[in-house]
Coordinates of C-alpha atoms and ligand atoms in Angstrom, one line a residue:
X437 CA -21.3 6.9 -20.0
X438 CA -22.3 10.3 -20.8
X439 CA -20.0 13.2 -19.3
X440 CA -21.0 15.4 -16.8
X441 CA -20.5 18.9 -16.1
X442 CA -20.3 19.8 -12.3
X443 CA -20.6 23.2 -10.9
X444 CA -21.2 26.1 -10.2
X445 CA -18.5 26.4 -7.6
X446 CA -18.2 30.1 -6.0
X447 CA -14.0 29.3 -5.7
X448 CA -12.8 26.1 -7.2
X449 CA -9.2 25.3 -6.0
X450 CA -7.5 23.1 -8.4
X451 CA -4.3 23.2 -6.0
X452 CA -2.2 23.4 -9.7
X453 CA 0.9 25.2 -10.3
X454 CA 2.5 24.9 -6.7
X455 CA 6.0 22.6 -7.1
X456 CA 6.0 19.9 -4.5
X457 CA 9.0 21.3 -2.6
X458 CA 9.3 24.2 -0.7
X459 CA 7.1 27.0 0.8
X460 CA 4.2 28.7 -1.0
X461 CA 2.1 31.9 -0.1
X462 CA -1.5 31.9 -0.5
X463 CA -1.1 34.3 -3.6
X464 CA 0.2 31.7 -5.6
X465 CA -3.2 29.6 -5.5
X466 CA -5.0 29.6 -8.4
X467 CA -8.3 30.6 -7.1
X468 CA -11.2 30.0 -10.4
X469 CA -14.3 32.2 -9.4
X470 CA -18.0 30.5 -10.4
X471 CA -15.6 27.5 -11.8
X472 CA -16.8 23.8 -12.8
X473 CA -15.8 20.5 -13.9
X474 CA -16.1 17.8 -16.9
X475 CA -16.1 14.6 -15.7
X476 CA -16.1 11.6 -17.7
X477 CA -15.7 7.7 -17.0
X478 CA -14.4 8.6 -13.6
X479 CA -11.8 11.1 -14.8
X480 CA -11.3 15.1 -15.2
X481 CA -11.7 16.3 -18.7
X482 CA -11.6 20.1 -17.8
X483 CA -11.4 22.0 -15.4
X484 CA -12.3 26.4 -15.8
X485 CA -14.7 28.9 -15.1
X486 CA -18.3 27.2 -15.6
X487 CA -19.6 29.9 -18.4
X488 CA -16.9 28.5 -20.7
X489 CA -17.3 25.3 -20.3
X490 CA -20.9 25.2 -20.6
X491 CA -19.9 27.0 -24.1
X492 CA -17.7 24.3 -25.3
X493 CA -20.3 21.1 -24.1
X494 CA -22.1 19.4 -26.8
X495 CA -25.3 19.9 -24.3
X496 CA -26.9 16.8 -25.8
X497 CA -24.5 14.4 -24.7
X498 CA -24.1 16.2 -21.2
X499 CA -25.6 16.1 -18.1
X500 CA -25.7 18.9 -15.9
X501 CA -24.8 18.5 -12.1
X502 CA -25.8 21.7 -10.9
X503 CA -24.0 22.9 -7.3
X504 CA -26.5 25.3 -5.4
X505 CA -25.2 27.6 -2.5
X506 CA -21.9 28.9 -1.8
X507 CA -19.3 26.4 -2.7
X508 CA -15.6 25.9 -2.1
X509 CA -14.1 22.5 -4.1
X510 CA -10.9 21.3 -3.5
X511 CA -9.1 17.8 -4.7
X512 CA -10.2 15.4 -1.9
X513 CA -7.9 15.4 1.0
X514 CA -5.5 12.5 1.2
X515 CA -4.4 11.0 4.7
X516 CA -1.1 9.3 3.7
X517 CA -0.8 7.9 6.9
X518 CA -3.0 5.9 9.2
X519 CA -3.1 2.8 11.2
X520 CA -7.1 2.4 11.1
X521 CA -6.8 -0.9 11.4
X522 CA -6.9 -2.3 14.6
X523 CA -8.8 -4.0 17.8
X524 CA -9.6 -2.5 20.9
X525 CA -9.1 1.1 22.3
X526 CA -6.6 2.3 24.5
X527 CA -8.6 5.1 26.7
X528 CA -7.8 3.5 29.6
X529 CA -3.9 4.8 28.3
X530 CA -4.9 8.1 27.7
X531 CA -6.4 8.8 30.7
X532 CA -3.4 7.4 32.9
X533 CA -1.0 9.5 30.3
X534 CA -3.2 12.3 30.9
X535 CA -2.7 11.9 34.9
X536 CA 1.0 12.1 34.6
X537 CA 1.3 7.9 34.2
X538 CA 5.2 6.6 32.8
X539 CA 5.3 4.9 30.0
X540 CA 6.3 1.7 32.4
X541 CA 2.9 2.1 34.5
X542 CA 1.1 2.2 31.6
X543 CA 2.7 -0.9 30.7
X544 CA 2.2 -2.6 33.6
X545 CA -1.2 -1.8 33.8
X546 CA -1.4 -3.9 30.6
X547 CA -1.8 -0.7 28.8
X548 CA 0.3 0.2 25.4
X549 CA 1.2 -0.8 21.7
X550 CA 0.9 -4.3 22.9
X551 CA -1.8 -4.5 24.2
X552 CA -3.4 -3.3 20.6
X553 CA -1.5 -5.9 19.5
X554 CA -3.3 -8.4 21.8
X555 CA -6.8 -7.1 21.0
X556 CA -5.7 -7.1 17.5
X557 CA -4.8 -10.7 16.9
X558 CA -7.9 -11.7 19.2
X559 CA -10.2 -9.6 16.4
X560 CA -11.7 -11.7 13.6
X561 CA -10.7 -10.5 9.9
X562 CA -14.4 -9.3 9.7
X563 CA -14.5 -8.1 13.0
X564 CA -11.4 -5.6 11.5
X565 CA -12.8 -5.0 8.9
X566 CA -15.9 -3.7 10.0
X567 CA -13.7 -1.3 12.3
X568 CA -11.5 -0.3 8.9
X569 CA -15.0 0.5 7.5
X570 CA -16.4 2.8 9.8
X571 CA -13.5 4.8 10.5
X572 CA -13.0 4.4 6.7
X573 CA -16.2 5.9 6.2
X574 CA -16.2 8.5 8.7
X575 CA -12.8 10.0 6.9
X576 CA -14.6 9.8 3.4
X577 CA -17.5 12.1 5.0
X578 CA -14.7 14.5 6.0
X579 CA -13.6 14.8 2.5
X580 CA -10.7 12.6 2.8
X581 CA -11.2 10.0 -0.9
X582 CA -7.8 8.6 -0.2
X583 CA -6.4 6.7 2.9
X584 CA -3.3 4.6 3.3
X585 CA -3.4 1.8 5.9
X586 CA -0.8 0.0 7.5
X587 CA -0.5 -3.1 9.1
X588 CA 1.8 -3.7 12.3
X589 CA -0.5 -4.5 14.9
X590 CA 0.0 -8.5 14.4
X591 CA 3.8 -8.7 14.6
X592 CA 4.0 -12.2 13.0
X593 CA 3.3 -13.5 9.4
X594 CA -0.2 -14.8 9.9
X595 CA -1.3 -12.1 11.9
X596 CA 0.4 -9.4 9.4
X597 CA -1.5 -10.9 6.6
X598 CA -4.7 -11.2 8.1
X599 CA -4.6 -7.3 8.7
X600 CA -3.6 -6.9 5.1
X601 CA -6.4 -8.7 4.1
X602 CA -8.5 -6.7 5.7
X603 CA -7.5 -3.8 4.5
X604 CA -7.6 -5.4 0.7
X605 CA -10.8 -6.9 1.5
X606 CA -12.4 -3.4 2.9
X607 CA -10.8 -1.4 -0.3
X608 CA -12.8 -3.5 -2.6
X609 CA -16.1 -2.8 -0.8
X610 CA -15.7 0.8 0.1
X611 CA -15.9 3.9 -2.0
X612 CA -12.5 5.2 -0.5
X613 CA -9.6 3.9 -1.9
X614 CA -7.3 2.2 0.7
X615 CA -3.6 2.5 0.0
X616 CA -1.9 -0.2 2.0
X617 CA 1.6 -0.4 3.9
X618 CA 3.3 -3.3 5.7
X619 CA 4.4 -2.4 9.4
X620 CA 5.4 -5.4 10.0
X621 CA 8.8 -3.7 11.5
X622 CA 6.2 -1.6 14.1
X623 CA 8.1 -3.5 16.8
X624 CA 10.1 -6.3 18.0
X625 CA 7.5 -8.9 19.2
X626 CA 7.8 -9.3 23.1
X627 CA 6.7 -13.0 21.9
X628 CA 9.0 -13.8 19.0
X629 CA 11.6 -15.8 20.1
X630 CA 14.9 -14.5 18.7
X631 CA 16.4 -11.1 17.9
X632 CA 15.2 -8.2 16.0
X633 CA 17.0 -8.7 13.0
X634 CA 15.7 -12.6 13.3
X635 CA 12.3 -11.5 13.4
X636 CA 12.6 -9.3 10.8
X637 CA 14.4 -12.2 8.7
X638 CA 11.6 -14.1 9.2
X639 CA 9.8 -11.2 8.0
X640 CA 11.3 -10.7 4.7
X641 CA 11.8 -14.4 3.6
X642 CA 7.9 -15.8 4.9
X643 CA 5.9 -12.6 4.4
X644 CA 7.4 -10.7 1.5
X645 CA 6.7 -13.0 -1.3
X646 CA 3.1 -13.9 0.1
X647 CA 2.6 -10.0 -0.7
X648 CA 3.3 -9.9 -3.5
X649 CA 1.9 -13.4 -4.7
X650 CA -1.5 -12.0 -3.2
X651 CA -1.1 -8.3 -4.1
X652 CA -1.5 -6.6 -0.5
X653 CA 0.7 -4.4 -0.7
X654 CA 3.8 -2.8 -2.8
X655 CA 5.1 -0.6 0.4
X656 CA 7.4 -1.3 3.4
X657 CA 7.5 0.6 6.7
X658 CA 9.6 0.4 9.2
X659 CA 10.1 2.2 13.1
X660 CA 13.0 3.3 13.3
X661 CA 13.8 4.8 17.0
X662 CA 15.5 3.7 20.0
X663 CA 13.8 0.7 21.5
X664 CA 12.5 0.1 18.2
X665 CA 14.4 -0.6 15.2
X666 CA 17.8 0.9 14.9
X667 CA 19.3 1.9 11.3
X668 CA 21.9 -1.0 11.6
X669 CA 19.3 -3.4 12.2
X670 CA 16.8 -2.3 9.6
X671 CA 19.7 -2.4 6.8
X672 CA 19.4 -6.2 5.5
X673 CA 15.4 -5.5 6.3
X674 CA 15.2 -2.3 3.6
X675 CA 17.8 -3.7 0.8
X676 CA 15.7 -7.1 0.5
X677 CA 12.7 -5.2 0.4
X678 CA 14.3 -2.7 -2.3
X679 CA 15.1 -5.9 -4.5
X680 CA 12.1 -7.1 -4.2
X681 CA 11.0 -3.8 -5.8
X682 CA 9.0 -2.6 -2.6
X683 CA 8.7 1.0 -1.7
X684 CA 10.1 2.3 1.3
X685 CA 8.5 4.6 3.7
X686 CA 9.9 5.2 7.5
X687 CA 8.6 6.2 10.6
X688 CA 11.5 8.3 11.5
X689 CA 12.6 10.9 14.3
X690 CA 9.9 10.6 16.5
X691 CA 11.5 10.8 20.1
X692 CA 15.1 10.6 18.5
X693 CA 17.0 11.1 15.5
X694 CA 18.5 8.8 13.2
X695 CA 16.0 8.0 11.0
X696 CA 15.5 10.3 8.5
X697 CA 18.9 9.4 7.2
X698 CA 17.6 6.4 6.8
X699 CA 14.7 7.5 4.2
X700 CA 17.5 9.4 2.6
X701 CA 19.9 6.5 2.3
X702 CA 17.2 4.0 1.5
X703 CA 15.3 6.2 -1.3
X704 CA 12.4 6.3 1.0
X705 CA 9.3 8.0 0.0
X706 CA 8.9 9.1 2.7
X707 CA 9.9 9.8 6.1
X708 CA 7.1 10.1 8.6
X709 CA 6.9 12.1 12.1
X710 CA 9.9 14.1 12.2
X711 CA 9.2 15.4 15.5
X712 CA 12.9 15.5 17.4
X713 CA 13.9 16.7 13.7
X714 CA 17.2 19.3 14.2
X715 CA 18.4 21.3 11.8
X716 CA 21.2 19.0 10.6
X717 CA 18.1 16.4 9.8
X718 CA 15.9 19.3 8.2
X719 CA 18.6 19.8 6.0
X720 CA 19.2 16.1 4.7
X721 CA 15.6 15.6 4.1
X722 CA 15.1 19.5 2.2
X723 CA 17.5 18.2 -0.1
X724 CA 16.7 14.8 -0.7
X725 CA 13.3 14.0 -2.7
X726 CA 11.5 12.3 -0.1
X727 CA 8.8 13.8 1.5
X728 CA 8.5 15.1 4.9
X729 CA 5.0 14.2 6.4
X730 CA 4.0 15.9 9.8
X731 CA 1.4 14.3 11.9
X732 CA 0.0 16.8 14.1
X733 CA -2.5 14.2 15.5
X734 CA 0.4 12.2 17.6
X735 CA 1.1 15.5 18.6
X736 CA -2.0 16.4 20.1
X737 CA -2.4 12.9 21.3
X738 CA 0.7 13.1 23.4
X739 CA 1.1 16.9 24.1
X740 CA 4.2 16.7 22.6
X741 CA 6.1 19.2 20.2
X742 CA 5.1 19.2 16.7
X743 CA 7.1 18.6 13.7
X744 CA 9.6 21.9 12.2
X745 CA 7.3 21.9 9.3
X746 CA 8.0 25.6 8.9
X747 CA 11.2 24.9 9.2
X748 CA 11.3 22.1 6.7
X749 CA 9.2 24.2 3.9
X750 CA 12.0 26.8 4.4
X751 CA 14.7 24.8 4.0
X752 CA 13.1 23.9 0.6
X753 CA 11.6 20.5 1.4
X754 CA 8.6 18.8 0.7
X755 CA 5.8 18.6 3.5
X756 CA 2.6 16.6 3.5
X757 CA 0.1 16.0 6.7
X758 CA -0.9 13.0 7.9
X759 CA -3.7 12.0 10.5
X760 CA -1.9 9.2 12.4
X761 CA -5.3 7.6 12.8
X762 CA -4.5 5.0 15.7
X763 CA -5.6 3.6 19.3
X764 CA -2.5 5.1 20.7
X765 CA -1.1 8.2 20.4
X766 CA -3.3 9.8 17.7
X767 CA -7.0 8.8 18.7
X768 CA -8.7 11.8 17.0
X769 CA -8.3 10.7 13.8
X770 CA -9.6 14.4 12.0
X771 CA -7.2 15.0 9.7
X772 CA -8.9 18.3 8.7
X773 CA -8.8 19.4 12.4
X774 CA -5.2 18.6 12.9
X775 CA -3.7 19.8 9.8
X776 CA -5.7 23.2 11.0
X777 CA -3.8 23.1 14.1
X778 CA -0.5 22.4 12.3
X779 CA -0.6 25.6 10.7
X780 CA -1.5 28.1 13.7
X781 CA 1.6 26.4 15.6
X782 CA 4.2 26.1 13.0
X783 CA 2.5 29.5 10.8
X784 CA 1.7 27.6 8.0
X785 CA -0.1 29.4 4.9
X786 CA -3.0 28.2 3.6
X787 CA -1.3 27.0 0.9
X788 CA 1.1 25.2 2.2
X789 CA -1.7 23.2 4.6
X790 CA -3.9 22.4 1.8
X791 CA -1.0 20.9 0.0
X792 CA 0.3 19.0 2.5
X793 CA -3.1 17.1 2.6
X794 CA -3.8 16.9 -1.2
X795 CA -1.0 16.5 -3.9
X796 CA 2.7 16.8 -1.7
X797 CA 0.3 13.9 0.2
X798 CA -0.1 12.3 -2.9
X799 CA 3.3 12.2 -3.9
X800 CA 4.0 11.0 -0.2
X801 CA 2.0 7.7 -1.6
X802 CA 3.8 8.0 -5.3
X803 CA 0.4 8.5 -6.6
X804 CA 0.2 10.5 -9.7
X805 CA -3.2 10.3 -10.8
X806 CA -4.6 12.5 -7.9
X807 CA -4.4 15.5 -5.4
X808 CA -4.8 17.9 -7.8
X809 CA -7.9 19.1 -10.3
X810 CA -6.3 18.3 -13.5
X811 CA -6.9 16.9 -17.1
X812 CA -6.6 13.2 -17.1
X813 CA -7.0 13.1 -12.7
X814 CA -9.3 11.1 -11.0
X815 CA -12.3 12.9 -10.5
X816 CA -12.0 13.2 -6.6
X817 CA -13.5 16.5 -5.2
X818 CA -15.2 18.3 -2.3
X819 CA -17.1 21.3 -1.9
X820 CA -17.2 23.1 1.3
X821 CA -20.6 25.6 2.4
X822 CA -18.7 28.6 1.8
X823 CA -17.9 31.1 -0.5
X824 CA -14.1 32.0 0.9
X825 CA -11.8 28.6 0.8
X826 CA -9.8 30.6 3.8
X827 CA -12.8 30.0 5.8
X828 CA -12.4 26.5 5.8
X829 CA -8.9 26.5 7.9
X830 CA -10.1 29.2 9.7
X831 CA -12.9 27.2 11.4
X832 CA -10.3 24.5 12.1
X833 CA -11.8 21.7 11.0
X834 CA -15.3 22.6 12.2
X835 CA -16.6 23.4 8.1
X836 CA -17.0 20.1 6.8
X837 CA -17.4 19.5 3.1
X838 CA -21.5 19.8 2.1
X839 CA -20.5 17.4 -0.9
X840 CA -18.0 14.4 -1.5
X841 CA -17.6 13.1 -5.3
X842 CA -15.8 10.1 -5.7
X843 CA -13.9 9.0 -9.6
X844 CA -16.4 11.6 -10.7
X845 CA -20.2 10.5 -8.4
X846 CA -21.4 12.4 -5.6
X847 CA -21.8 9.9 -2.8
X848 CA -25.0 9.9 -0.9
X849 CA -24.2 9.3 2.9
Ligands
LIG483 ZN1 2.5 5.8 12.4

């Protein structure tokens, strides 16, 4: 395959330079004016000012991609945290929520998580997997070239691996790569007949080898929260998964504390939500090396407060931004929008908001390979119609990218 040279780009953003911890001003982008980039068998080859690298192309083994227009390229955004796969809706929830509804009336009303679980494990797998696609899809439009997807809506082993195989199934076929997560811990089954830790026994002996005998998946999530999972219960859960050589990534401190000692104590990659964060937990994650992800959209979705990320940056840790994607409490599913918002509530720099959503999100996945424009990278990049990159948080996630390019090809949509 012949190389390609991409550009001109009126700003090109490689998002380089900036350590994965800690906060970072807008001066410390590296900001290359009229810059382009050499693609070749899906991967960067160079990145720099266009001029110079059309002066060190052989031009008869290169094809020119020319960009026309004001153009702003970034790394494609990565959502490191989603739960796009699902059956149902839940706007019927929303509204009651909305109108002051508990949590209890809801439920009554045959409303909350389980009812996605119901709608879930009544869906075919194609029947989720067309739903994977299109909001899949949708995402990739929006500039976002890597999403992870959990599972957690079926709640028993046949019904967790039929969502994984969904989402394996739908990673094949799309364009967007799909990094997958078992949630199998999302809740304790109202159904299951036994305790939590006998479900989640269950869990680890029947469903973890079938993962990895079938490949769908090398992460484990858990809930940990009151009502939930608690950090007791999860232990046995966590250390068979860690000796199985899974990764661990937690859904922690969302309505209480507790578990982003867990991450910590677990080597989690991450620990996700962080919303009743104090600054006792702030300071456990800052020094630890898992990543803080804030996910505005469960925010917005519940009117609730949103994770200290300023505080978290300051303390020196490491903070990526997550869409939340789900029926429930995050229906927007705009990760763009919400990582927008995230910054004029918690006065997050440019900087720091673009990071959160490309390479500190791509560490929150332990990818190495992406979420920055660098040598050797997969060639995953957008270009937004403007010629000023802080336009593009400015208009809060109304500037949508003009072009998507995907392990190096511009996808037609
Ligand atoms: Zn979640």
């Amino acid at each position: 395959m012949k190389q390609k040279l991409i550009g001109p780009f009126t700003q090109l953003l490689p998002m380089t330079g900036i350590a994965v911890k800690g906060a970072v001003t807008d001066e410390e982008l590296v900001v290359i004016k009229n810059g382009g980039i050499i693609v070749k068998n899906n991967t960067i080859v160079a990145v720099g000012p266009y001029k110079d690298l059309l002066k060190q192309i052989d031009i008869k083994n290169t094809l020119l991609e020319e960009v026309k227009g004001d153009s702003v390229c970034l790394p494609g955004f990565i959502d490191s945290h989603t739960h796009i796969c699902f059956g149902g809706t839940r706007a019927n929830d929303y509204a009651m929520r909305n109108a002051g509804k508990t949590y209890l009336e809801i439920s009554k009303a045959g409303g909350g998580i389980w009812d996605t679980v119901t709608q879930t494990r009544k869906a075919s797998i194609l029947e989720l997997e067309e739903g994977i696609t299109k909001r899949a899809n949708k995402h990739l439009k929006n500039g976002v070239t890597t999403i992870e997807v959990k599972s957690g809506y079926g709640l028993s082993v046949y019904e967790e691996l039929k969502m994984l195989r969904a989402i394996k199934n739908v990673d094949n076929k799309i364009k967007a790569d799909l990094i997958s997560t078992c949630l199998a811990a999302h809740m304790h089954p109202k159904d299951y007949n036994g305790t939590a830790s006998e479900y989640l026994k269950e869990i680890s002996i029947s469903l973890f080898p079938l993962l990895k005998e079938e490949r769908l998946t090398t992460r484990i999530d858990a809930f940990i929260e009151e009502g939930a999972f608690t950090a007791e219960v999860i232990a046995p859960y966590f250390k068979k998964a860690k000796e199985m050589g899974f990764t661990i990534t937690v859904h922690a401190d969302q309505f209480s504390t507790g578990g982003s000692k867990v991450a910590v104590d677990y080597d989690a990659v991450s620990a996700d939500h962080l919303e009743a964060s104090t600054d006792e937990e702030i300071k456990i994650l800052a020094k630890s090396d898992v990543i803080s992800t804030a996910l505005p959209g469960a925010s917005i979705g519940l009117g609730c407060a949103f994770t200290p990320a300023r505080k978290l940056l300051d303390a020196g840790g490491a903070v990526a931004i997550a869409s939340d994607h789900n029926p429930g409490s995050a229906p927007m599913g705009d990760l763009l929008t919400q990582a927008s918002i995230l910054g004029t509530f918690q006065k997050l720099s440019n900087a720091e908001v673009l990071s959160g959503i490309t390479f500190r999100a791509a560490a929150a996945l332990s990818l190495k390979d992406r979420g920055a424009l660098n040598n050797g990278f997969m060639a995953d990049f957008i270009a937004f119609p403007t010629s000023n990159y802080k336009e593009i948080l400015y208009l809060q996630g109304q500037l949508k990218p003009s072009y998507v390019w995907k392990k190096g090809t511009k996808i037609d949509f």
